[in-house]
Every structure is written in C-alpha cells, then in structure tokens.
Short mmCIF file of C-alpha atoms in Angstrom, two decimals:
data_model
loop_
_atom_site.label_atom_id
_atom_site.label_comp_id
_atom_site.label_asym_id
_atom_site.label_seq_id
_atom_site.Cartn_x
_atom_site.Cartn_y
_atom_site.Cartn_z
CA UNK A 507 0.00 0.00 0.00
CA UNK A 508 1.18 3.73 -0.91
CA UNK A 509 2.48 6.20 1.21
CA UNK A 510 -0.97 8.19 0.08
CA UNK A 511 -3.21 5.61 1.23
CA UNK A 512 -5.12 6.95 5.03
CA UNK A 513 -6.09 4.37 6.64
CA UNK A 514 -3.24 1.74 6.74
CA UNK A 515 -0.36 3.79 5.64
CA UNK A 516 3.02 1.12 5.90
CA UNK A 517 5.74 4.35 6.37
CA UNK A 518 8.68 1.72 6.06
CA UNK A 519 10.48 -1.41 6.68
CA UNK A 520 10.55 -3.10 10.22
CA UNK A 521 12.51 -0.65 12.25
CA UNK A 522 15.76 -2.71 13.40
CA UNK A 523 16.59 -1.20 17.35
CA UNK A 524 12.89 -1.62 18.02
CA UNK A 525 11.05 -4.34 15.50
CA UNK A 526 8.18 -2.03 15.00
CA UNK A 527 6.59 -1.57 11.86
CA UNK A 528 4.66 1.71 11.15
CA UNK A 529 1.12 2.17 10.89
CA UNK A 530 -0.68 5.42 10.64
CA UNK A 531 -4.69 6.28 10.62
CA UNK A 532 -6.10 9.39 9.67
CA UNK A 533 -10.08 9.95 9.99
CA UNK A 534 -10.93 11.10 7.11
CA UNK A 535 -12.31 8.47 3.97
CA UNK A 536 -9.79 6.25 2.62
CA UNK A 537 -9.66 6.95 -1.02
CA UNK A 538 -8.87 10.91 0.16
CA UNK A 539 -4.58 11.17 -0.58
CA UNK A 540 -2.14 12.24 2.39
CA UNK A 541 -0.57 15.83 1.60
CA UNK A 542 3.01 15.50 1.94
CA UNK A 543 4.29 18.67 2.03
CA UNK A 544 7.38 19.59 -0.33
CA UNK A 545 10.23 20.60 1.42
CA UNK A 546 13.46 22.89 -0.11
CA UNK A 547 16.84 22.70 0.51
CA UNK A 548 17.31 25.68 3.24
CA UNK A 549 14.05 26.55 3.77
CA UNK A 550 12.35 26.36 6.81
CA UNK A 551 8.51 25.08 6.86
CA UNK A 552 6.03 25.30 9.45
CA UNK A 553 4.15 22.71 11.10
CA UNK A 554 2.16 21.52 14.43
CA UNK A 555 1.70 18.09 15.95
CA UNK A 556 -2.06 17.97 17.58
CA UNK A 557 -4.77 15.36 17.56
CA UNK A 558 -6.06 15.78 13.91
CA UNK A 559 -1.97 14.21 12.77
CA UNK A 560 -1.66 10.94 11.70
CA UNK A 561 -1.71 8.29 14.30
CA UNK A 562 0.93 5.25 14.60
CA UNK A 563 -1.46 2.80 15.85
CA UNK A 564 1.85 0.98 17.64
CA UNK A 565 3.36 3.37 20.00
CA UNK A 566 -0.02 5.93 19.42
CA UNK A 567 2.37 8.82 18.58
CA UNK A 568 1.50 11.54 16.21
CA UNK A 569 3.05 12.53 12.75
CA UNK A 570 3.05 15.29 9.59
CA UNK A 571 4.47 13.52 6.42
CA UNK A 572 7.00 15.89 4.15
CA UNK A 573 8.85 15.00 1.11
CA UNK A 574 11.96 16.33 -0.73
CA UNK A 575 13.91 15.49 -3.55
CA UNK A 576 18.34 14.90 -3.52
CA UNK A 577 20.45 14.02 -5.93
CA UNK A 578 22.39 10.94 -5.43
CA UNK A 579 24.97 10.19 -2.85
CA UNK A 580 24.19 13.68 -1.41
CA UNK A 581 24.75 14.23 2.20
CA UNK A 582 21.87 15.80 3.99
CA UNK A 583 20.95 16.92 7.27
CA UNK A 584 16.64 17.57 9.04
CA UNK A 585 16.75 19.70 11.62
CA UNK A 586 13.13 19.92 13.76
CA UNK A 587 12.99 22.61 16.26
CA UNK A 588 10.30 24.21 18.18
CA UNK A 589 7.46 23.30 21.28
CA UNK A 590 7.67 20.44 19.66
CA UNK A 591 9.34 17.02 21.02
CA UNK A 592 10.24 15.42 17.86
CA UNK A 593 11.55 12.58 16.15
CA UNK A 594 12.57 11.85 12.60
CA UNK A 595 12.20 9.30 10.32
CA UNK A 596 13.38 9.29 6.17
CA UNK A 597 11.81 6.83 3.89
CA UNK A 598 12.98 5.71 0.13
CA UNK A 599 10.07 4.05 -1.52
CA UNK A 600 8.58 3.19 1.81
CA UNK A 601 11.74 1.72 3.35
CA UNK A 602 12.66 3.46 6.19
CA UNK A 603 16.56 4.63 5.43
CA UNK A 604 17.09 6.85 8.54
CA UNK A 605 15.68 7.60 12.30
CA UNK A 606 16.43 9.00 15.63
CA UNK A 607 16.10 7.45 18.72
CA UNK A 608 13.74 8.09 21.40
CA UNK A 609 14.64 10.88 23.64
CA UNK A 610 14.58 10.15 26.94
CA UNK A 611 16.01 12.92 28.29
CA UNK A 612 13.70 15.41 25.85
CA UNK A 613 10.60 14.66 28.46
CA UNK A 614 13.17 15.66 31.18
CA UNK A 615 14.03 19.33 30.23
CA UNK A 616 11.81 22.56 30.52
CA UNK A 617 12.45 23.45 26.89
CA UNK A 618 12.33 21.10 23.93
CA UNK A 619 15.60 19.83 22.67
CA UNK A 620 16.47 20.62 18.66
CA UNK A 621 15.84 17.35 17.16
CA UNK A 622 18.78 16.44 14.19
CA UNK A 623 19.07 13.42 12.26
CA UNK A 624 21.70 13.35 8.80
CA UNK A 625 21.93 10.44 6.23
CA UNK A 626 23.49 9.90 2.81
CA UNK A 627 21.27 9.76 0.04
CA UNK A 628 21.62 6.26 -2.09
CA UNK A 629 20.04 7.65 -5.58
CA UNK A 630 18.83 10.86 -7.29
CA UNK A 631 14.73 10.86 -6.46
CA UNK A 632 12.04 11.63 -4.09
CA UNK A 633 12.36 10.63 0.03
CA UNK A 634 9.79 11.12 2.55
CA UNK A 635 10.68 13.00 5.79
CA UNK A 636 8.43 12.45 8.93
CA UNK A 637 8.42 14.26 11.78
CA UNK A 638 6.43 12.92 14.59
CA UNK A 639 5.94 13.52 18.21
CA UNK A 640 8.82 11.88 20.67
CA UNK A 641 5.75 9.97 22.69
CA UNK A 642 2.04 10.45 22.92
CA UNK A 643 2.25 13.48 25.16
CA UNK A 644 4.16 15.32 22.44
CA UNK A 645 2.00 18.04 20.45
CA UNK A 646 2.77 21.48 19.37
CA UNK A 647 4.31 23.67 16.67
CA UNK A 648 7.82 23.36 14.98
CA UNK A 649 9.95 24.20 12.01
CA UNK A 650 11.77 21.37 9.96
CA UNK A 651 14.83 22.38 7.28
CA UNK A 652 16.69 20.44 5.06
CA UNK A 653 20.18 21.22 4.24
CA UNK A 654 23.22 20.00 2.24
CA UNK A 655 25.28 18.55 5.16
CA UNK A 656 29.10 19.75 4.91
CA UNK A 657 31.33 16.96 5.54
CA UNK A 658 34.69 15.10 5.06
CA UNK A 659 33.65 12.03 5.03
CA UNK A 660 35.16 9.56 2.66
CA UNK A 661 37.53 12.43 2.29
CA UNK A 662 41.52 12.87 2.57
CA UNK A 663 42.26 14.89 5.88
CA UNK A 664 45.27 16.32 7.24
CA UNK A 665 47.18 16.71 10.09
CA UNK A 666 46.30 19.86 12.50
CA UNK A 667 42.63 19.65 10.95
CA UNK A 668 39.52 20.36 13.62
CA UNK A 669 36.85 18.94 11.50
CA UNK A 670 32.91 19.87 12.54
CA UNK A 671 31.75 16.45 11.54
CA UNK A 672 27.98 14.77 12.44
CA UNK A 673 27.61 10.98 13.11
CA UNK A 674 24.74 9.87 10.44
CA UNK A 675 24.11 6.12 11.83
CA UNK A 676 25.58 3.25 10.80
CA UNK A 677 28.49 1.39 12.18
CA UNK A 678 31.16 3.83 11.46
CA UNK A 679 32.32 6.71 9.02
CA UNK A 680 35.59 6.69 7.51
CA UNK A 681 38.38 9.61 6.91
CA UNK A 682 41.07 8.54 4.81
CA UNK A 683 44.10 10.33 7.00
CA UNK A 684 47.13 11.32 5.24
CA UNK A 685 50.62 11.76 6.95
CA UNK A 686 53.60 14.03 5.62
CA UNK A 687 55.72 13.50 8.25
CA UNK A 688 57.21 10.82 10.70
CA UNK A 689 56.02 12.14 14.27
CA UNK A 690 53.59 11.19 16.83
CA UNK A 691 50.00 12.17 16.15
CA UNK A 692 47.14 12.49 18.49
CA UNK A 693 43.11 11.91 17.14
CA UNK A 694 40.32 13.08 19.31
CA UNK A 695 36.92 12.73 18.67
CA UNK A 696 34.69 15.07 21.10
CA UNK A 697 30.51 14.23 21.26
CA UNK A 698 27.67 14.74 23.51
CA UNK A 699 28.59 11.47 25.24
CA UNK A 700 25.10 10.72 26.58
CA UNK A 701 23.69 10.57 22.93
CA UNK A 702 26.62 9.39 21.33
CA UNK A 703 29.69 7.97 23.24
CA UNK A 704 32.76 8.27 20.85
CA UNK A 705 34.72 5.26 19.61
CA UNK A 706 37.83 5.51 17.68
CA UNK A 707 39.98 2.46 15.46
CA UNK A 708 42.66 3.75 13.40
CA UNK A 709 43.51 1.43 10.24
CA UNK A 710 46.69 0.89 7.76
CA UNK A 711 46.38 1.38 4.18
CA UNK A 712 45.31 -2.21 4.23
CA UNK A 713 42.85 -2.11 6.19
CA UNK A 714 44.62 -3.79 9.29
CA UNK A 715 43.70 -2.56 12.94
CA UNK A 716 46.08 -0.17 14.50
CA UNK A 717 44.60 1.31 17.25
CA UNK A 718 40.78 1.54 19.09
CA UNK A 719 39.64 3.37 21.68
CA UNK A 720 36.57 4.42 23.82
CA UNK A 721 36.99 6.55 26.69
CA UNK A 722 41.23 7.52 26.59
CA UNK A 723 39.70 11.25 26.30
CA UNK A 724 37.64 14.06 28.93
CA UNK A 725 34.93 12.80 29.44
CA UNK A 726 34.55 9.53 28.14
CA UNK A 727 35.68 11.12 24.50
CA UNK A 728 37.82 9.23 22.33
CA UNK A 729 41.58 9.83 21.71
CA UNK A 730 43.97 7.74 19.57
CA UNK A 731 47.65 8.81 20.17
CA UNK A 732 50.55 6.96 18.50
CA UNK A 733 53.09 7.43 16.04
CA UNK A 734 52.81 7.60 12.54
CA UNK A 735 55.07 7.48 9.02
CA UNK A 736 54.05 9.03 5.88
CA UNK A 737 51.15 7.12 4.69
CA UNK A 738 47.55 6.70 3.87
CA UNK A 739 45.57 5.98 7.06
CA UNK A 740 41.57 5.30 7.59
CA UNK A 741 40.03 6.79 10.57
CA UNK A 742 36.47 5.14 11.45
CA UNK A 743 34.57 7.17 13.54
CA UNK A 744 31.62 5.38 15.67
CA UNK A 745 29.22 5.26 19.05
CA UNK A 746 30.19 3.23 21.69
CA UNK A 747 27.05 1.77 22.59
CA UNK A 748 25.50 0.89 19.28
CA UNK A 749 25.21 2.06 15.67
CA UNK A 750 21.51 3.34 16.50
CA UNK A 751 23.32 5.79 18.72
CA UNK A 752 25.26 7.07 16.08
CA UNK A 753 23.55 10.25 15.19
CA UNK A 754 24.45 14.17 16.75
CA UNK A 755 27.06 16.43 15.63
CA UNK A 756 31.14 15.52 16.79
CA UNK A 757 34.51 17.51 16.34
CA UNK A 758 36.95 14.98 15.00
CA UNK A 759 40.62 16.81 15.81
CA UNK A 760 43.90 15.61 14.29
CA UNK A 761 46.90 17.06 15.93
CA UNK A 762 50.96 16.50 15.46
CA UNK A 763 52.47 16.36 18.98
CA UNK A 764 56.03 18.28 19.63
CA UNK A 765 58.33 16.17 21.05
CA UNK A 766 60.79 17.00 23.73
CA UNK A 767 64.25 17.65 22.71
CA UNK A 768 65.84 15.15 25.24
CA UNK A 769 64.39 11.71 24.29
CA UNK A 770 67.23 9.94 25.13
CA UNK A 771 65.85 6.74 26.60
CA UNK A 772 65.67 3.63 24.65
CA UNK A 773 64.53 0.26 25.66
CA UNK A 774 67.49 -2.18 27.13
CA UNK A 775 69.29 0.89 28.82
CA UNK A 776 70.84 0.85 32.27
CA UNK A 777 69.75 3.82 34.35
CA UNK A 778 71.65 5.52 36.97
CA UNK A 779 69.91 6.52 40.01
CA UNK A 780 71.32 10.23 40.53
CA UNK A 781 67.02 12.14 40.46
CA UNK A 782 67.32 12.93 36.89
CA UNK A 783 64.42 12.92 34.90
CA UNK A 784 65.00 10.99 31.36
CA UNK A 785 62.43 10.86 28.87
CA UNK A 786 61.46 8.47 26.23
CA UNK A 787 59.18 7.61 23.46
CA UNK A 788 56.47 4.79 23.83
CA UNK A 789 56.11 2.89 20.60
CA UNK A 790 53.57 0.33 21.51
CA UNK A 791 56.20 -2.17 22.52
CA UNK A 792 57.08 -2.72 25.63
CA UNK A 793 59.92 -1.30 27.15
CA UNK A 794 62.80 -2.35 29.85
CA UNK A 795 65.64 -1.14 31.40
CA UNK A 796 67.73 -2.03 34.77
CA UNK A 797 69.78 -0.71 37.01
CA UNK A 798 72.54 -2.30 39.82
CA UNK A 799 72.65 -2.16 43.70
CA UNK A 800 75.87 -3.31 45.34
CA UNK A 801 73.48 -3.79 49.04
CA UNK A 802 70.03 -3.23 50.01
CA UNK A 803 68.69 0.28 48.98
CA UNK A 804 65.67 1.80 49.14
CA UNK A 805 64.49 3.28 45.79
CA UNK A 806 61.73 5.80 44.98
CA UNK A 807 60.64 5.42 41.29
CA UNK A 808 58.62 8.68 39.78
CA UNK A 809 57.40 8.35 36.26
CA UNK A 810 54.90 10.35 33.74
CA UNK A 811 53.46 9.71 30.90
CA UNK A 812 51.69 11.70 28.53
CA UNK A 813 48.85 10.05 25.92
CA UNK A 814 48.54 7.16 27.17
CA UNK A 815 48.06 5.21 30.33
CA UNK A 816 51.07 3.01 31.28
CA UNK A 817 52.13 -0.47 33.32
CA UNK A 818 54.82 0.48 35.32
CA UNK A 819 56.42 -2.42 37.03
CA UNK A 820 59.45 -2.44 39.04
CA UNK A 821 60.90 -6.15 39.57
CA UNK A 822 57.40 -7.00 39.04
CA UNK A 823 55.75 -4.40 41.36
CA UNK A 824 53.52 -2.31 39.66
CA UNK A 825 54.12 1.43 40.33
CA UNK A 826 50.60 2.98 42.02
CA UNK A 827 49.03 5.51 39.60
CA UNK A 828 48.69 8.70 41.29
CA UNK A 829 46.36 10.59 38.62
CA UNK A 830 45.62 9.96 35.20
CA UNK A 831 49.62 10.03 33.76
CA UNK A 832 51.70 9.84 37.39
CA UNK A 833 53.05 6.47 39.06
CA UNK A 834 54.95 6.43 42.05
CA UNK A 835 56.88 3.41 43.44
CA UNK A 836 59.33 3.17 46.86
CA UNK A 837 60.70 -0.12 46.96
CA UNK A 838 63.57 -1.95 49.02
CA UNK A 839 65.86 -3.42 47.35
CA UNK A 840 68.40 -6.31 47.87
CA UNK A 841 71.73 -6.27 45.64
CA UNK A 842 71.69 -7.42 42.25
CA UNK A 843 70.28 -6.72 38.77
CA UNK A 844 66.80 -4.85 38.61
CA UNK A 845 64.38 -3.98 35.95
CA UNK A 846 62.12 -1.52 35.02
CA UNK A 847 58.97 -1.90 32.37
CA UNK A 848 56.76 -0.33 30.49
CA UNK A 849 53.88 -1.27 29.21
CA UNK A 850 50.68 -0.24 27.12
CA UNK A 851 47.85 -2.06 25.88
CA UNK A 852 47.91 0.33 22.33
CA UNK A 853 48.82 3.84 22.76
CA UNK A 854 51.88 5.53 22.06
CA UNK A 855 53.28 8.60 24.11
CA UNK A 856 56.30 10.05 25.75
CA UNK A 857 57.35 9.09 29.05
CA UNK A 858 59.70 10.24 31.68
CA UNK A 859 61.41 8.43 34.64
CA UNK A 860 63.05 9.29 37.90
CA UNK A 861 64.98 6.97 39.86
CA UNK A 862 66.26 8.17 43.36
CA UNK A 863 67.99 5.84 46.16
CA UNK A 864 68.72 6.05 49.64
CA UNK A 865 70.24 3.89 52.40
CA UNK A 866 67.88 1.48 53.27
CA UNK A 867 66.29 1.40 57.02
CA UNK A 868 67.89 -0.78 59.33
CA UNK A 869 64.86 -3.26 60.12
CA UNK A 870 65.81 -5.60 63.18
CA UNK A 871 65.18 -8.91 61.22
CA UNK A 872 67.35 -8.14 58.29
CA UNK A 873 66.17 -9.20 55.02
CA UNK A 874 67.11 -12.86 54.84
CA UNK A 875 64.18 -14.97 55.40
CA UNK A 876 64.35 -18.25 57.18
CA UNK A 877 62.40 -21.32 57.35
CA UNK A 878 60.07 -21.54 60.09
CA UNK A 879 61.16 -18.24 61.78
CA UNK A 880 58.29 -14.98 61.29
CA UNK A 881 59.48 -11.72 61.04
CA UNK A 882 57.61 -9.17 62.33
CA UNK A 883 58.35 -6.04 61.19
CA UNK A 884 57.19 -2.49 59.52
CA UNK A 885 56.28 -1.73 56.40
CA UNK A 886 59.22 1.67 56.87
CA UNK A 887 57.33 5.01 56.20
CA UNK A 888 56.82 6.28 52.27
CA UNK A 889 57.77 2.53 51.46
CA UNK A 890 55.51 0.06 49.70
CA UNK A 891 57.34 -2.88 49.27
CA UNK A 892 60.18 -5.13 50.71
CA UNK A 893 62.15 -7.19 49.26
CA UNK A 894 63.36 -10.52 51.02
CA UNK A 895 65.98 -12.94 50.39
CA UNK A 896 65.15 -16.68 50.71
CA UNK A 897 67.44 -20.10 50.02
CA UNK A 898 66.08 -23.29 49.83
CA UNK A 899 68.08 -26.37 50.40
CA UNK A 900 65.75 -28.97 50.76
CA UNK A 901 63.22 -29.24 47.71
CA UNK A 902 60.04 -29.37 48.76
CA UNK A 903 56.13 -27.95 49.09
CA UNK A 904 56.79 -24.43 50.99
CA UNK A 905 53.92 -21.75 52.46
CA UNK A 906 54.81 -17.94 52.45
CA UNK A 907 52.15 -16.32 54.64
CA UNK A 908 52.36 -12.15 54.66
CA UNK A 909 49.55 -11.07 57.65
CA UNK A 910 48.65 -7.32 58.38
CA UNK A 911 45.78 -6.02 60.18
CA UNK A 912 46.72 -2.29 59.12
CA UNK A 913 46.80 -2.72 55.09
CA UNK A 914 46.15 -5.44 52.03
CA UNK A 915 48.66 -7.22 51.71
CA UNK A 916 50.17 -8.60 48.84
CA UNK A 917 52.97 -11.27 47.75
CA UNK A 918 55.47 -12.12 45.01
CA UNK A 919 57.06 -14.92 44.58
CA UNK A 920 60.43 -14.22 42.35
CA UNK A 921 63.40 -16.35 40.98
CA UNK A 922 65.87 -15.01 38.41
CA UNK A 923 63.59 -11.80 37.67
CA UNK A 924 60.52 -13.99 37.00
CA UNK A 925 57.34 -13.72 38.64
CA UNK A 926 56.72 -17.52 40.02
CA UNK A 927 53.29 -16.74 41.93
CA UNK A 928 51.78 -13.66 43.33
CA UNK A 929 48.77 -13.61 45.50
CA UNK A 930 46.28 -10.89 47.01
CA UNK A 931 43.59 -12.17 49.04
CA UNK A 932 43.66 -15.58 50.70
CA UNK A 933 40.66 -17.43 51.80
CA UNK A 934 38.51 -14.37 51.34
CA UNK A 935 40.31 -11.47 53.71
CA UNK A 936 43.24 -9.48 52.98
CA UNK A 937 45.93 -11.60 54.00
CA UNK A 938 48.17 -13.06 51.28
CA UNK A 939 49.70 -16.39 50.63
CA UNK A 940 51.62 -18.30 48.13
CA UNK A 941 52.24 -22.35 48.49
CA UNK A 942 54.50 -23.53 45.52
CA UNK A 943 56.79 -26.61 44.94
CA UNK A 944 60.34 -24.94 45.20
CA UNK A 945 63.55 -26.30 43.90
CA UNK A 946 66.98 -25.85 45.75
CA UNK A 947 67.85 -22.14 45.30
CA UNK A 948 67.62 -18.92 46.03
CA UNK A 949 64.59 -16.63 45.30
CA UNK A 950 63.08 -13.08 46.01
CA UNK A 951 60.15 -12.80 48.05
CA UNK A 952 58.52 -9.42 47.75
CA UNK A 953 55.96 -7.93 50.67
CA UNK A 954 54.17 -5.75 49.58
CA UNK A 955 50.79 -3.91 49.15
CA UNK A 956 47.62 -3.88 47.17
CA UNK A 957 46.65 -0.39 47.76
CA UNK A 958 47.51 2.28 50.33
CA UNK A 959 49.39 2.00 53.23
CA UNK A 960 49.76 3.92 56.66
CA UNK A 961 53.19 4.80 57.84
CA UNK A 962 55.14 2.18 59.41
CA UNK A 963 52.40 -0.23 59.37
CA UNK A 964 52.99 -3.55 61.08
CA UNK A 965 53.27 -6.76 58.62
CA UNK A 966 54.44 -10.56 59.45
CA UNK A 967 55.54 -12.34 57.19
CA UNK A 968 56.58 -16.29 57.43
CA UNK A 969 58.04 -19.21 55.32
CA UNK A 970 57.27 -22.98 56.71
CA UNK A 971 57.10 -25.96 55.01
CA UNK A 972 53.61 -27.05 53.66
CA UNK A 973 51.57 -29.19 55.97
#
C-alpha cells in the first residue's frame, strides 16, 4: 500500500533497534490522498503536531508527512525545532533509510531539545521526511529544514585539521588520513557522550587494525595517540554503545604532537639513580631497562606519561598511579640486577622516569628470610614494598604467609627476575599467601601492598614448610 493511502499507511520497513513496523490512521475516507508537504533545501517550513496528525497505531504517537527530492549520494541533514518534542524518520520508496532514537532525556528538560538526524542519500529521487511527536504526550508547533550537510567524510584529511563532523548512523564513518611526516599524532573525537559515546579504530592502508579506543579522552571522549610514518591511514569514527546511537554532531581533531628535545631513553638501557628525569618515546612495545645495587637500597621510582596510560612495574611491582599520567613506586631493594617496564595495551606517548635511592632502614630482622622463623616487622614510612631474600636447600612444598591487620597485603614470589606466583587475598580477607613446589635455590620474596598503606604499618611475614 502507498504512502498516500489513510487508513493503513506502511511508512517503512521493520525498524531494526525496536522491531516495529509503522502504521498510521487518519479519519478522514480512505480513497482521500495524504498531503506530503514539499520541502526545499534551506528553507524552513512550518508545522504543528495535535490530535487531527496521523496516528501510529503501535506506539499511538503523532506525525506530519514531508517529502523532498536529492540528488544521489548527497549528504543531507533535518533539523526539527520548536514546542515540539520530535523525532525523525526518512523513507525511500517506503523503506525506512534513517531515524532517531527516542529521547529520553527530551521529556526531562523545561524546553524542547532541537531534534537532528543526517543520512546519505543512495540515488537521485524523491524521500519522505516524517516528523512525529517523541511519545504520545508530544504536540505542538515546529519548524523542519533540510540542508546539504558539509562533511569530510570519505575524504583525505590532514594533520592539524579540527573537522565539525555529524555521526549519520551506521556502524562507522571513515576519513582517509594522510601523513607528511614521521612524528607522533594524536586523534580526538569530542561528542555529547550521553547521545553518542565516541569510539575511535585507526587502520593501515590495508585495512589492518592499528589502534581503538573508547573513553582515553575528557569525558569519556575518544583519543587515539601513537606514532605515525608518511602514509595513507583510515580513521572510522563510531558510538560506543551501538550504531543506533550514532547520530548528533562531533569535532573529530587531528593534531601532530612536539616532542621534547631530550628523548634519550631507549629500551634495554641501564639507568643511573642520581634524580634525573630521562624521557622516552612509547612505541607500543614494551619497554625495559635495569639498574645495579651493590646492598640493600631503598628506591623511589617517579614516572609520567603523557597520551597514554602506562604499566609500570618495578621487579614485578607495579608502580601505584597517582592521577591519570603519574606512578609512584618506593621499593627496598636487595643487591643485584633490577628492571624496570613499560607497558601499554595500544597507545603511544612520551614518558619520563626518575629513579632516586637512599640507604635502606635498618629493620631488626634483616632481610634474609628463614624457614620456620616470622618476622615481624614495619612496612618503613613512604615505602611500599620489601624485598626478602630466601634459600632453599631442601626441595620441597613451601607456604609464604604475609599477615597485616593495618593494610592489604600482597605477595610475590620471584626467581631469576621472574614472577613464580603472586597472591592478594587468601581465603577471602586481605591476607596473602603463596604455596608452591620450590627447587633448591635462592629466590626473592617481595611484601608488599595492594593499595595504600599507613606509615610504618605492622606486617608478618613467614616461610614454613607445607603441611
């Protein structure tokens, strides 16, 4: 049945975020025709919602029918504004092509919200605009324009571009980025999050994954940082929760970052630990360095990163993040070899570290753990892990058991700077332990915390053989 028909008027195809077709009713005799009102590029036209409008006989909200005619593959943009609470719908030979979402937070606000909705036009003919009330309480007046949307989509963009873009559903729209120059490159993509919710993936000329990300921006805005070489790159632009949520306007910003002068640290380089701050690019491969203590040293690790969120470990202690880009670390430290990563799940950056030491604190029990004898001891102030020495002899099932009742405590179980077992929580309370089949050796036991702890908080900790 047409679009003109009254009665039993099918406005499109079964709507796919809610599986509801549309029906509308109109009171007056069938064989009378609908007046769809023609609508100009850039010209505003009047309208009201009220009882006498078609009726969806689903949802029992009202609508005025409009048509316009685009060329093809023409980007356009309907804009309703007004007393009205509106949504939009765009039909192609009855198929619906286009719609907004229902506006919850339109019923919620003293003065009606703009309603927007843009699409890309498939071929050069007529399409069928309806505007229609955002639930069954929603009558009143409005104006609805249709405009040539401005847009780069499909597009070759630049570096140190701020692009007014607007989301037109669908899973994602593409920007073909190309880079000049070999240099790290931040993309941020800045929405209405509540309607919208950015999501960014960076491809290769190939279409390979690069990068993806959801929330690395303010306020839960997208941000890609990494570096680039000259090249053709795809940017794909999308909504976090849902390609029915992909509609609104969005900035899309490509910037090239200026790198400090003094990037001096590479990966495999053996730091001294004199307080200087070194810096570093991130590449999104891990990084490592180490450093040598000749007896048992308490260092302070201070790091920053900017881009992207790091794991900093120290001998397999992760250093505590103190805002969004600062991680702090003071560690005792037995002699020997000890390494530093760095690690990101995707982003690139710069980085900086800071390495300080100082003589350790003079704890009563020394460091050497043995067999069947607890030390109780402090956890020293500004200090958040220990560092113990233990030798096996006899081979055998062994129990490490770290107690506090002033802080969550937190065990590693090392041998030849690798992790063997770590635990957090045993048996449901904050107390740690680690039972493990251990070889004749020696090994690193690090006590530790899982979050904060008070100064000179009391800790045992205690190696017996398993029962």
């Amino acid at each position: 049945m047409k679009l003109s028909t009254l009665v039993a008027a099918i406005l499109g195809a079964v709507i796919a975020s809610g599986g509801t077709a549309y029906y509308y009713q109109q009171k007056t005799p069938e064989q009378t025709p609908v007046t769809h009102s023609q609508l100009q590029f850039e010209q505003k036209a009047l309208g009201e919602i009220n009882t006498t409008s078609l009726l969806n006989l689903t949802d029992g909200v009202r609508s005025i029918p409009y048509k316009f005619t685009a060329k093809d593959e023409q980007f356009v943009k309907v804009a309703v504004s007004g007393a009205l609470r509106a949504q939009i719908s765009v039909l192609q030979n009855g198929q619906l092509i286009a719609h907004t979402n229902y506006c919850e937070e339109c019923n919620s606000t003293t003065r009606p919200l703009p309603t927007t909705l843009a699409f890309k036009t498939t071929k050069d003919q007529e399409y069928q605009i309806i505007v229609s009330g955002n639930d069954t309480r929603s009558y009143g007046p409005f104006s609805v324009e249709v405009a040539p949307l401005k847009t780069s989509v499909d597009e070759i963009v630049k570096a140190d571009s701020v692009l007014q873009e607007w989301a037109m559903g669908g899973e994602h729209q593409s920007y073909e980025l190309e880079i000049d120059e070999e240099a790290l490159y931040t993309i941020d993509m800045r929405a209405d999050q509540s309607r919208l919710d950015p999501y960014l993936v960076l491809n290769d000329a190939q279409g390979r994954r690069l990068i993806a990300d959801d929330d690395g921006g303010e306020n839960l805005n997208a941000r890609l940082q990494t570096y680039l070489k000259p090249g053709k790159y795809s940017i794909q632009a999308s909504s976090a929760i849902g390609s029915e949520y992909f509609q609104g306007p969005f900035i899309l910003e490509i910037k090239k970052q200026a790198l400090p002068e003094n990037l001096t640290l590479e990966s495999g380089a053996v730091l001294a630990l004199d307080g200087e701050s070194k810096s570093g690019l991130y590449l999104n491969e891990p990084q490592q360095f180490s450093f040598e203590l000749s007896q048992p040293t308490q260092v302070s690790l201070f790091s920053e990163t900017s881009g992207f969120y790091a794991d900093i470990t120290l001998d397999g202690v992760t250093a505590k993040q103190q805002d969004s880009n600062t991680y702090t670390l003071s560690s005792i430290l037995q002699p020997g070899t000890h390494t530093i990563s760095i690690n990101s799940d995707e982003q690139s950056g710069v980085y900086t570290l800071n390495l300080t030491a100082q003589a350790a604190p003079r704890l009563a029990t020394g460091y050497a753990l043995k067999i069947g004898e607890a030390v109780n001891t402090i956890m020293p102030s500004k200090v958040s892990s220990t560092v113990y020495t233990l030798s096996i002899q006899d081979p055998g099932s062994y129990v490490i058991d770290m107690e506090s009742d002033a802080f969550d405590t937190y065990l590693l179980l090392r041998q030849n700077g690798i992790t063997l077992m770590e635990n957090d929580d045993n048996d449901f309370n904050t107390n740690s332990r680690i039972e493990l089949h251990l070889e004749s050796g020696n090994y690193e036991v690090h006590a530790t915390s899982f979050g904060s702890v008070s100064p000179n908080a009391n800790y045992s900790l205690l190696v017996s053989p398993a029962p």
